[in-house]
Tab-separated table of C-alpha atoms in Angstrom:
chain	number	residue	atom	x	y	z
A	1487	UNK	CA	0.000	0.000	0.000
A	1488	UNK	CA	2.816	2.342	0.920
A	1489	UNK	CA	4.252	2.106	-3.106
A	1490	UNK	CA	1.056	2.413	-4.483
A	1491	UNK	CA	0.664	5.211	-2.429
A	1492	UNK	CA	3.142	6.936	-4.014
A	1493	UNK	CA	1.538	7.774	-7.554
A	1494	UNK	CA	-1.570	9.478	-7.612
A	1495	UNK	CA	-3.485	7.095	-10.269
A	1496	UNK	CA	-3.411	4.041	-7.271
A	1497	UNK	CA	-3.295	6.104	-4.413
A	1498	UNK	CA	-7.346	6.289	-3.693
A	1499	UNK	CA	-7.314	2.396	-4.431
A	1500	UNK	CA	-4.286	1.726	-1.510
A	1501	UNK	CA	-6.506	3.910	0.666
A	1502	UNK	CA	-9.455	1.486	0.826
A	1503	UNK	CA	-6.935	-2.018	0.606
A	1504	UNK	CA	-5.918	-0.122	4.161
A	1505	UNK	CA	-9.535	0.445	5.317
A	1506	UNK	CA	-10.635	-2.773	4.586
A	1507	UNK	CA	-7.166	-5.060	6.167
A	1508	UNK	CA	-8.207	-2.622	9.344
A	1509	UNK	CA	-11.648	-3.123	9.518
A	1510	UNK	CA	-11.299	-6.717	9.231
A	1511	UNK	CA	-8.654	-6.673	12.209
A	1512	UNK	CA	-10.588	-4.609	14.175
A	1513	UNK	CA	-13.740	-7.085	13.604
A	1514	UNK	CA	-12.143	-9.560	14.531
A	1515	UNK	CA	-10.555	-8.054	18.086
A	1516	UNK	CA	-13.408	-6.962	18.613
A	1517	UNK	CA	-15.436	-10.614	17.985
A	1518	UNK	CA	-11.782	-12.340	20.067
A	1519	UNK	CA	-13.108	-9.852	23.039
A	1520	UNK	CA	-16.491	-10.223	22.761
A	1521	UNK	CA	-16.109	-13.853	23.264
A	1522	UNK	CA	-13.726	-13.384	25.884
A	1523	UNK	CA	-15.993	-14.512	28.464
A	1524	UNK	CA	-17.674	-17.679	26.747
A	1525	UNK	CA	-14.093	-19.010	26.254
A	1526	UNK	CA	-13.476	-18.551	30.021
A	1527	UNK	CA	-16.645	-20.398	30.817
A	1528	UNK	CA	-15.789	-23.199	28.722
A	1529	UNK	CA	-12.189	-23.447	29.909
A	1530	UNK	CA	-13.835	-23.662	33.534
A	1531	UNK	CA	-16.219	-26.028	32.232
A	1532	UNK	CA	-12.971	-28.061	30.699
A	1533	UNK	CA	-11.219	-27.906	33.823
A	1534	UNK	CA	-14.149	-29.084	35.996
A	1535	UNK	CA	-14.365	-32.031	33.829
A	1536	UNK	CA	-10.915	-32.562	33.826
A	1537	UNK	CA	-10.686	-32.421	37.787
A	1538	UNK	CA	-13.544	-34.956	37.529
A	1539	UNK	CA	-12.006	-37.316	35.101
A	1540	UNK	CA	-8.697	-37.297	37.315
A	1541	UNK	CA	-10.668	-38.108	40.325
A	1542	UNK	CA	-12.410	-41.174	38.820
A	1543	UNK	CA	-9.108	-42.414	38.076
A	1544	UNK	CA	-7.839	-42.214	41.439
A	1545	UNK	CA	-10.838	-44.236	42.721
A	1546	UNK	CA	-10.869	-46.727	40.185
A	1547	UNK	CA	-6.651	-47.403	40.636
A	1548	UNK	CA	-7.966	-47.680	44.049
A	1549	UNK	CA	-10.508	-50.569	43.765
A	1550	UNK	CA	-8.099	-52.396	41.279
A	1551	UNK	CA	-5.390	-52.316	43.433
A	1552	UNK	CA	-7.960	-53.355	46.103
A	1553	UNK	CA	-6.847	-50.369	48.410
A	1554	UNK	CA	-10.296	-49.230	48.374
A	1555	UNK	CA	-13.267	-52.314	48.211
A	1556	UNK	CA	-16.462	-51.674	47.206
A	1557	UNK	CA	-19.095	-54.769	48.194
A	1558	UNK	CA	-20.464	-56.023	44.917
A	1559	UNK	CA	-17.763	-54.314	43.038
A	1560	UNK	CA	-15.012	-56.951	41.323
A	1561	UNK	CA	-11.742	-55.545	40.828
A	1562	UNK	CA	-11.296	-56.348	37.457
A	1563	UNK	CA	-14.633	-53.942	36.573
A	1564	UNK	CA	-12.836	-50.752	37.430
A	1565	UNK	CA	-10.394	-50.461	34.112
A	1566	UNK	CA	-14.059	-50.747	32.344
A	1567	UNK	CA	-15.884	-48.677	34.692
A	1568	UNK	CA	-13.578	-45.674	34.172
A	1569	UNK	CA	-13.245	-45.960	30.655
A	1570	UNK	CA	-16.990	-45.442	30.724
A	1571	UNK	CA	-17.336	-43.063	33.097
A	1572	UNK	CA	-14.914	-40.945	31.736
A	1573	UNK	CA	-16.323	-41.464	28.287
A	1574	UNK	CA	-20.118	-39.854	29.750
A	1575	UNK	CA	-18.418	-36.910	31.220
A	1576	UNK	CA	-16.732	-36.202	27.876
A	1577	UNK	CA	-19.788	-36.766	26.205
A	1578	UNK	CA	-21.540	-34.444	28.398
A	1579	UNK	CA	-18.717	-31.654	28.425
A	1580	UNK	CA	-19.061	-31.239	24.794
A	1581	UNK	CA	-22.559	-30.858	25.077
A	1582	UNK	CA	-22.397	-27.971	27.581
A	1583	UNK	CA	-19.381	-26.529	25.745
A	1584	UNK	CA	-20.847	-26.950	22.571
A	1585	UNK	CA	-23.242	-23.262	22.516
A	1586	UNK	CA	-20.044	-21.621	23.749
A	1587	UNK	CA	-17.616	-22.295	20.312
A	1588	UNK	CA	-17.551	-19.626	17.625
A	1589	UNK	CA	-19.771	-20.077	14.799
A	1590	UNK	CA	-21.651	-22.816	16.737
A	1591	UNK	CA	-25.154	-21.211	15.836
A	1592	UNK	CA	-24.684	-21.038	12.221
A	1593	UNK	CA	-26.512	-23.505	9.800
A	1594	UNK	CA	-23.114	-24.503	7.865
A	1595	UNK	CA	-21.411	-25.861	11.260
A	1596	UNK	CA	-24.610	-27.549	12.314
A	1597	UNK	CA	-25.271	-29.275	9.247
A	1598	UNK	CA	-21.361	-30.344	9.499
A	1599	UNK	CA	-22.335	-31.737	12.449
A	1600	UNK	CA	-25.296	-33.610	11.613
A	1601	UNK	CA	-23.014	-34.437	8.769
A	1602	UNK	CA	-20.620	-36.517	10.826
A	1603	UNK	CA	-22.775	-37.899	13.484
A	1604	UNK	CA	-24.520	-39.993	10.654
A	1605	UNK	CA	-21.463	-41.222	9.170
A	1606	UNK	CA	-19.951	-42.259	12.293
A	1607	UNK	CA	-23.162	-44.401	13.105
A	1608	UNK	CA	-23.382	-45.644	10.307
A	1609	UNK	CA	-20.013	-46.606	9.838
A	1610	UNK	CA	-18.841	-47.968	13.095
A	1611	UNK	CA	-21.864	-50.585	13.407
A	1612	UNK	CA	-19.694	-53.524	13.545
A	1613	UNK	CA	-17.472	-51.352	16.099
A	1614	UNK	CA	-19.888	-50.090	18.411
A	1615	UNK	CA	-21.097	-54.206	18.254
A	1616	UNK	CA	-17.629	-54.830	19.870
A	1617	UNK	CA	-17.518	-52.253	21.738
A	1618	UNK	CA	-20.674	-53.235	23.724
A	1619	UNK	CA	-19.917	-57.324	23.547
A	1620	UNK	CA	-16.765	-55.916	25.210
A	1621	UNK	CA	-18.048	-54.132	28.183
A	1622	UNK	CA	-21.115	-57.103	28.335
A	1623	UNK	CA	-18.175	-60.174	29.094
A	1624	UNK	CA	-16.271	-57.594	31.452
A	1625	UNK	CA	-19.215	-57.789	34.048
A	1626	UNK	CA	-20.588	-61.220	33.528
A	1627	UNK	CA	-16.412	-62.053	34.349
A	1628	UNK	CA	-16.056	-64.701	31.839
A	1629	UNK	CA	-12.458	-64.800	32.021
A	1630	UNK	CA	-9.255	-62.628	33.165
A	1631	UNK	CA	-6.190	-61.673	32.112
A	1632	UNK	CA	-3.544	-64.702	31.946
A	1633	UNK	CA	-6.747	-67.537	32.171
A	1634	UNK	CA	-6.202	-70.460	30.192
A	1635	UNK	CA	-9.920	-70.639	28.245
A	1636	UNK	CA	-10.992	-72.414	24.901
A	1637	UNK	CA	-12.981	-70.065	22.851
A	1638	UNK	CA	-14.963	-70.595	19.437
A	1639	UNK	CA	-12.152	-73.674	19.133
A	1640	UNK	CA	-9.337	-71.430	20.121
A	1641	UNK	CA	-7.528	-73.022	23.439
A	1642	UNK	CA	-4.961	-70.725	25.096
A	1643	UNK	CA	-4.007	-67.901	27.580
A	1644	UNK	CA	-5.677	-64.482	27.401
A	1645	UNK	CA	-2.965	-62.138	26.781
A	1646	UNK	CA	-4.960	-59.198	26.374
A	1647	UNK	CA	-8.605	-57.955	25.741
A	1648	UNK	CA	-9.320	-54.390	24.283
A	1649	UNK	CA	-12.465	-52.813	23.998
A	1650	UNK	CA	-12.797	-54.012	20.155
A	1651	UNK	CA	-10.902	-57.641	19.994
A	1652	UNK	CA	-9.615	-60.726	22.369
A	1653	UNK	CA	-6.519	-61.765	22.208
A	1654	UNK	CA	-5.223	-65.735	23.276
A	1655	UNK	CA	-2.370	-66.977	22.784
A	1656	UNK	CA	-2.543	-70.644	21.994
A	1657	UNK	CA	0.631	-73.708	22.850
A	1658	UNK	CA	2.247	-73.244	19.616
A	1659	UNK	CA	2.945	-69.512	20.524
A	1660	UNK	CA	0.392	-67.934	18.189
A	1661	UNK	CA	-1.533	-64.810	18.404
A	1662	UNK	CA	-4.926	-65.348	17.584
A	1663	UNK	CA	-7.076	-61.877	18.017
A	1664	UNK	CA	-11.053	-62.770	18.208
A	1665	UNK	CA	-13.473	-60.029	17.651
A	1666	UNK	CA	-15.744	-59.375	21.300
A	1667	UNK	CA	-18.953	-59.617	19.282
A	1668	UNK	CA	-17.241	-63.432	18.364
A	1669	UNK	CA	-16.363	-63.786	22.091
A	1670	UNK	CA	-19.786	-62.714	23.518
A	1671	UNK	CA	-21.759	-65.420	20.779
A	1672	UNK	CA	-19.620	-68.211	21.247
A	1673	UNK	CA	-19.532	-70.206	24.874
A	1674	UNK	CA	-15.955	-69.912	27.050
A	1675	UNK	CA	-14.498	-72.239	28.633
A	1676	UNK	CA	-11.811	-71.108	31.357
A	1677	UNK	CA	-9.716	-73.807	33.047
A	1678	UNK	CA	-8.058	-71.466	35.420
A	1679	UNK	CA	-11.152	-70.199	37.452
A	1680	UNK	CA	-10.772	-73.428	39.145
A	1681	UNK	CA	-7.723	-74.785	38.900
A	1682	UNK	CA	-5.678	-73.237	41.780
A	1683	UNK	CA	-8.681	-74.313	44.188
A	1684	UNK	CA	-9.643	-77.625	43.303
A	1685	UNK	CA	-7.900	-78.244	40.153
A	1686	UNK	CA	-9.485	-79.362	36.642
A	1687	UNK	CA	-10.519	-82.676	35.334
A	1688	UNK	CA	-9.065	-84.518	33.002
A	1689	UNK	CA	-10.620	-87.441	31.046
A	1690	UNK	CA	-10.097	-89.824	28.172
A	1691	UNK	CA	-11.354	-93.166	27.468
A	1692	UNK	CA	-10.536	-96.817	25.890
A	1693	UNK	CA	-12.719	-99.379	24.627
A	1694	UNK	CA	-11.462	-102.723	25.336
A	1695	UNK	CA	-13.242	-105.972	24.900
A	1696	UNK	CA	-15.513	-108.349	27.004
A	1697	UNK	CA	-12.946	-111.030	27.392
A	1698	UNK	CA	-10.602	-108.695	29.421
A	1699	UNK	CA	-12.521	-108.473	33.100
A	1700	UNK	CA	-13.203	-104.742	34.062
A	1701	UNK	CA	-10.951	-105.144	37.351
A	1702	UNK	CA	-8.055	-105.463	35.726
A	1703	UNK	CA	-8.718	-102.847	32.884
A	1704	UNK	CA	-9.288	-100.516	35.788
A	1705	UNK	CA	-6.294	-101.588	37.098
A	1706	UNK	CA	-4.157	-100.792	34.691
A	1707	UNK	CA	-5.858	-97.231	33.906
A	1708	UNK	CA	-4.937	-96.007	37.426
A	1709	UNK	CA	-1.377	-97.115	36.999
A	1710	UNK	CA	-1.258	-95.562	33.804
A	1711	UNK	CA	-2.500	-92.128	35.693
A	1712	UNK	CA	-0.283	-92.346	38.865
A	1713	UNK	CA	2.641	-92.974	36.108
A	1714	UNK	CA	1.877	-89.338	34.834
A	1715	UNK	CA	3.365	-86.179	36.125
A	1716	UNK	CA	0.972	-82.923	37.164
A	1717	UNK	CA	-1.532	-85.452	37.980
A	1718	UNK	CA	-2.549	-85.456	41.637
A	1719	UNK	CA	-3.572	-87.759	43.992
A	1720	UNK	CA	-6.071	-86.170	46.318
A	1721	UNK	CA	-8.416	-86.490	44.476
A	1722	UNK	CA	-7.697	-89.732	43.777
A	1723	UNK	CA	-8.142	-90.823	39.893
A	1724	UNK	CA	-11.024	-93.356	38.738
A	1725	UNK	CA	-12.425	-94.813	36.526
A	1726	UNK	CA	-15.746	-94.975	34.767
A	1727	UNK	CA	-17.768	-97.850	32.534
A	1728	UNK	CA	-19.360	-95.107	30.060
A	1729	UNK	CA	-21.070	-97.079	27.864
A	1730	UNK	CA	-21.467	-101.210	27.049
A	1731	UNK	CA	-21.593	-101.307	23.321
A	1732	UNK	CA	-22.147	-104.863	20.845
A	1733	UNK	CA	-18.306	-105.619	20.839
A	1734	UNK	CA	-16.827	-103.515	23.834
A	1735	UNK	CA	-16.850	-101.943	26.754
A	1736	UNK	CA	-16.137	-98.197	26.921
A	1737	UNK	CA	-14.079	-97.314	29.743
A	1738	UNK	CA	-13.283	-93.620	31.521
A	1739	UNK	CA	-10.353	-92.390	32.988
A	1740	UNK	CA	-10.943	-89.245	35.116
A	1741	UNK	CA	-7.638	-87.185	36.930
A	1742	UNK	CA	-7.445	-83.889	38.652
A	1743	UNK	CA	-4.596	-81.758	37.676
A	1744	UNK	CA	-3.714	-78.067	38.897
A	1745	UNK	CA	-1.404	-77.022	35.942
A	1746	UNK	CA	-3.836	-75.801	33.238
A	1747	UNK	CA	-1.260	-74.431	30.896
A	1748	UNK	CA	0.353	-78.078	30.504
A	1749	UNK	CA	-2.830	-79.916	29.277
A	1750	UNK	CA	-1.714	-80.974	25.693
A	1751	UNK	CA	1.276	-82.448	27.435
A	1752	UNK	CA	-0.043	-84.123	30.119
A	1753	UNK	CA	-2.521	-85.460	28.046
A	1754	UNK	CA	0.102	-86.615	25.616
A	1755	UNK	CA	2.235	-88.159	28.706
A	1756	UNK	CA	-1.318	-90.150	30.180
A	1757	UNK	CA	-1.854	-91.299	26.561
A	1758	UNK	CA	1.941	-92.679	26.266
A	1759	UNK	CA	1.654	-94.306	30.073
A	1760	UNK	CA	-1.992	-95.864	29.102
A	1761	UNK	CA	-0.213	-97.554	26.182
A	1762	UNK	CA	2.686	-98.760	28.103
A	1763	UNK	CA	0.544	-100.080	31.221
A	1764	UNK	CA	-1.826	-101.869	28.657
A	1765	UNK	CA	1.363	-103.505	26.477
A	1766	UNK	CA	3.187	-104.597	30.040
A	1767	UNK	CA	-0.240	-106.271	30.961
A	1768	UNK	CA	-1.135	-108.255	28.225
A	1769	UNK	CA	-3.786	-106.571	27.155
A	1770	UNK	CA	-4.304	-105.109	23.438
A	1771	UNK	CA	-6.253	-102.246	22.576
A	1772	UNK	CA	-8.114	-102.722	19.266
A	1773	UNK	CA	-10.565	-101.934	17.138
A	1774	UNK	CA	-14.470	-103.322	17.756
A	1775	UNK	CA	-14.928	-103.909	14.108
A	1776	UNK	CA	-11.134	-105.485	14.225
A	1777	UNK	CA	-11.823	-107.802	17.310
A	1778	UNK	CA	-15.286	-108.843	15.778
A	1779	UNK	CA	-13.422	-110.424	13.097
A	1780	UNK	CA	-10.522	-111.918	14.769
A	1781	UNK	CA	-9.541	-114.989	12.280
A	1782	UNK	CA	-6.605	-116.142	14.601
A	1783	UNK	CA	-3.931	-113.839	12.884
A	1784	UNK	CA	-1.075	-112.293	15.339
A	1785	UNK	CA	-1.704	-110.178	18.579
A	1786	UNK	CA	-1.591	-106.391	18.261
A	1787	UNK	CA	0.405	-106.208	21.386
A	1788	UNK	CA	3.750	-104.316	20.500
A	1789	UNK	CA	6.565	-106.745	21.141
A	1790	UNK	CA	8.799	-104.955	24.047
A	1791	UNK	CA	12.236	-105.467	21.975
A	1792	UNK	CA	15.455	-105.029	23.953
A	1793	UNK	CA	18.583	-102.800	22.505
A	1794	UNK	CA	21.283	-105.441	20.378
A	1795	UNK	CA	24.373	-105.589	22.177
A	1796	UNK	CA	27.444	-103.909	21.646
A	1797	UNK	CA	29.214	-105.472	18.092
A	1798	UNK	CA	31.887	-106.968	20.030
A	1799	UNK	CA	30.443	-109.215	22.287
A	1800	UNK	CA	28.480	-110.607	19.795
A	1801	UNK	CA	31.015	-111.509	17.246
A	1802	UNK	CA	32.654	-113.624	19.727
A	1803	UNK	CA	30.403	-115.933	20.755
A	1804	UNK	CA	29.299	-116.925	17.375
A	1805	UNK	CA	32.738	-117.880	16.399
A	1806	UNK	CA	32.854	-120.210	19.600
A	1807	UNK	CA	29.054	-121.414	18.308
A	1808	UNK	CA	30.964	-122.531	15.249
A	1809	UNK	CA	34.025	-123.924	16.389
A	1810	UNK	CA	31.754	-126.336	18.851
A	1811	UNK	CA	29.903	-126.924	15.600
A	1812	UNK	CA	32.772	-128.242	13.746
A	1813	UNK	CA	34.096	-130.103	16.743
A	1814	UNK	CA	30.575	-132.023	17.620
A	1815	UNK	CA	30.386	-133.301	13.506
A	1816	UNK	CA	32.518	-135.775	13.983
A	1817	UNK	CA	31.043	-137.206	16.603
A	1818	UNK	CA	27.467	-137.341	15.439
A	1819	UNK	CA	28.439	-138.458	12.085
A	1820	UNK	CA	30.733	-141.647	14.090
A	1821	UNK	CA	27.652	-142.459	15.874
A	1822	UNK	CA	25.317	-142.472	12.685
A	1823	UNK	CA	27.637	-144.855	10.925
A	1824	UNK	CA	27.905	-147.176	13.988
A	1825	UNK	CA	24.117	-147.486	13.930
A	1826	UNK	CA	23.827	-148.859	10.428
A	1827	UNK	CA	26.391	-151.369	11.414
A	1828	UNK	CA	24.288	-152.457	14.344
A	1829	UNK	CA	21.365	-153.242	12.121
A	1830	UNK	CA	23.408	-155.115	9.840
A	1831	UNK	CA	24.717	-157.223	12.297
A	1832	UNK	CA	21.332	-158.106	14.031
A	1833	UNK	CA	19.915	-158.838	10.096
A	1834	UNK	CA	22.790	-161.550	9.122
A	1835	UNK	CA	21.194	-164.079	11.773
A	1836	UNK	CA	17.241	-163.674	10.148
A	1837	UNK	CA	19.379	-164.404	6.839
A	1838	UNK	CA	21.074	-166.988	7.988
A	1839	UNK	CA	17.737	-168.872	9.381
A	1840	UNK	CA	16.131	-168.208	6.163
A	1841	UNK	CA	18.630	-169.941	4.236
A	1842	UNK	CA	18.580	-173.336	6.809
């Protein structure tokens, strides 16, 4: 403005550039002090919230860390609860605020507004689903953080649960994240709730047939279980006659164990001792179909073979095999000819009587 101020052709035109930068400054001072005192009734209304928001924290650290107890109240509701709580008096500060922002009464920022409220509903359905399924299996207190639970065929610990997905992590170290809609739909089953107290059952079953009395298969089961590590004996293990089919009889084994995290392998360890009780007691575990059709071929029992011997004690003894061999030939071959010669002696007097 100052150059064109200089010739006289463009001086009238920088003289109302000027007027107008200054009025527009000066409107908006004026509109910055004007709304001088809405600001400072939302910042109070900000702080208030925020005073609010830090106090539910402190009372909600409180009950988790179980410094403060509240009867009814679980400690693993509070993370939840505050999330919620502090999500309302968000919610509700930006509704008081919300007169108190510039522009707030004009028809272009309310139809923005109403713009973006109806996308986010009707985009997040799925989320908000989640969301919801999320806060619905923190109070019924399906599981915890670090339980062992099987869920929609996924068996593993809970690593970590967030207010849109579940995550377990199973025994071959994989991540598996499941959706809390999926979570909330699906049943759970959590071996920990229970196993520190009175420990978890364990079961599997054999079907053996009706020549083999049920004493002994019972027998042989509950060696097969006090064989097995992690498996306790108060309670003691039994066993149960499920079922008595056309060709067998289905049998039970039931042990308590306390380590939840170890099932595949204990499991795998009963299996391997049930096998190895069975095989040391005669017994073979077959097929019905197989055992209805027995037509006298071999036993299925595996043959218990022991390790061959070192390469040089065998040699040695196989050499002194043959040398008594060779040794003994003579011998047996002496007494085979003498034989003949017996026989021909005893005929020559029949012979001789003929002949007279």
């Amino acid at each position: 403005n100052t150059v064109l101020g200089l010739f006289d052709w463009t001086r009238s035109f920088a003289e109302q550039v000027a007027g107008m930068v200054k009025s527009t400054v000066t409107g908006l001072w004026h509109g910055f002090v004007t709304y001088l005192p809405d600001l400072f009734t939302a910042l109070v209304i900000i702080g208030i919230a925020y005073l609010v928001v830090r106090l539910l924290r402190l009372v909600f650290e409180g009950v988790e860390r179980q410094r403060i107890k509240l009867r009814g109240f679980y400690p693993e509701w509070s993370r939840t609860s505050f999330h919620l709580l502090r999500l309302l008096v968000i919610a509700l500060t930006l509704v008081v605020v919300f007169p108190y922002l510039p522009g707030s009464s004009s028809p272009a920022f309310q139809g923005v507004s109403i713009f973006l409220g109806v996308l986010l509903s009707l985009g997040s359905t799925t989320a908000v689903a989640n969301v919801v399924a999320g806060i619905v299996i923190t109070y019924t207190r399906a599981f915890r953080l670090g339980d062992y639970v099987c869920i929609a065929d996924t068996e593993g610990r809970i690593i970590e649960r967030t207010a849109f997905a579940t995550r377990i992590r199973t025994p071959k170290n994989v991540d598996v994240s499941l959706p809390n809609s999926a979570v909330l739909s699906d049943k759970v089953i959590n071996y920990s709730s229970q196993a520190m107290s009175s420990g978890i059952r364990l079961h599997t079953g054999v079907t053996i047939g009706y020549d083999v009395p049920w004493p002994r298969v019972q027998k042989l089961l509950l060696e097969a279980a006090s064989a097995t590590e992690h498996i306790e004996s108060d309670p003691a293990p039994y066993v149960l006659q499920t079922a008595l089919e056309d060709n067998y009889v289905a049998y039970e084994l039931n042990a308590t164990t306390k380590e939840v995290r170890l099932r595949p392998k204990i499991y795998s360890d009963l299996h391997a001792n049930i096998l190895d009780s069975f095989r040391i007691g005669g017994v073979e575990i077959t097929s019905p179909h197989y055992r209805a059709v027995r037509d006298g071929n071999a036993s299925t029992i595996p043959v218990h073979e022991e390790p061959p011997p070192p390469e040089d004690t065998v040699a040695q003894p196989a050499l002194e095999e043959s040398d008594e061999a060779e040794l003994s030939e003579p011998t047996l071959t002496g007494e085979q000819d003498e034989q003949p010669a017996e026989a021909d002696e005893t005929a020559r007097p029949e012979e001789q009587d003929d002949r007279s």
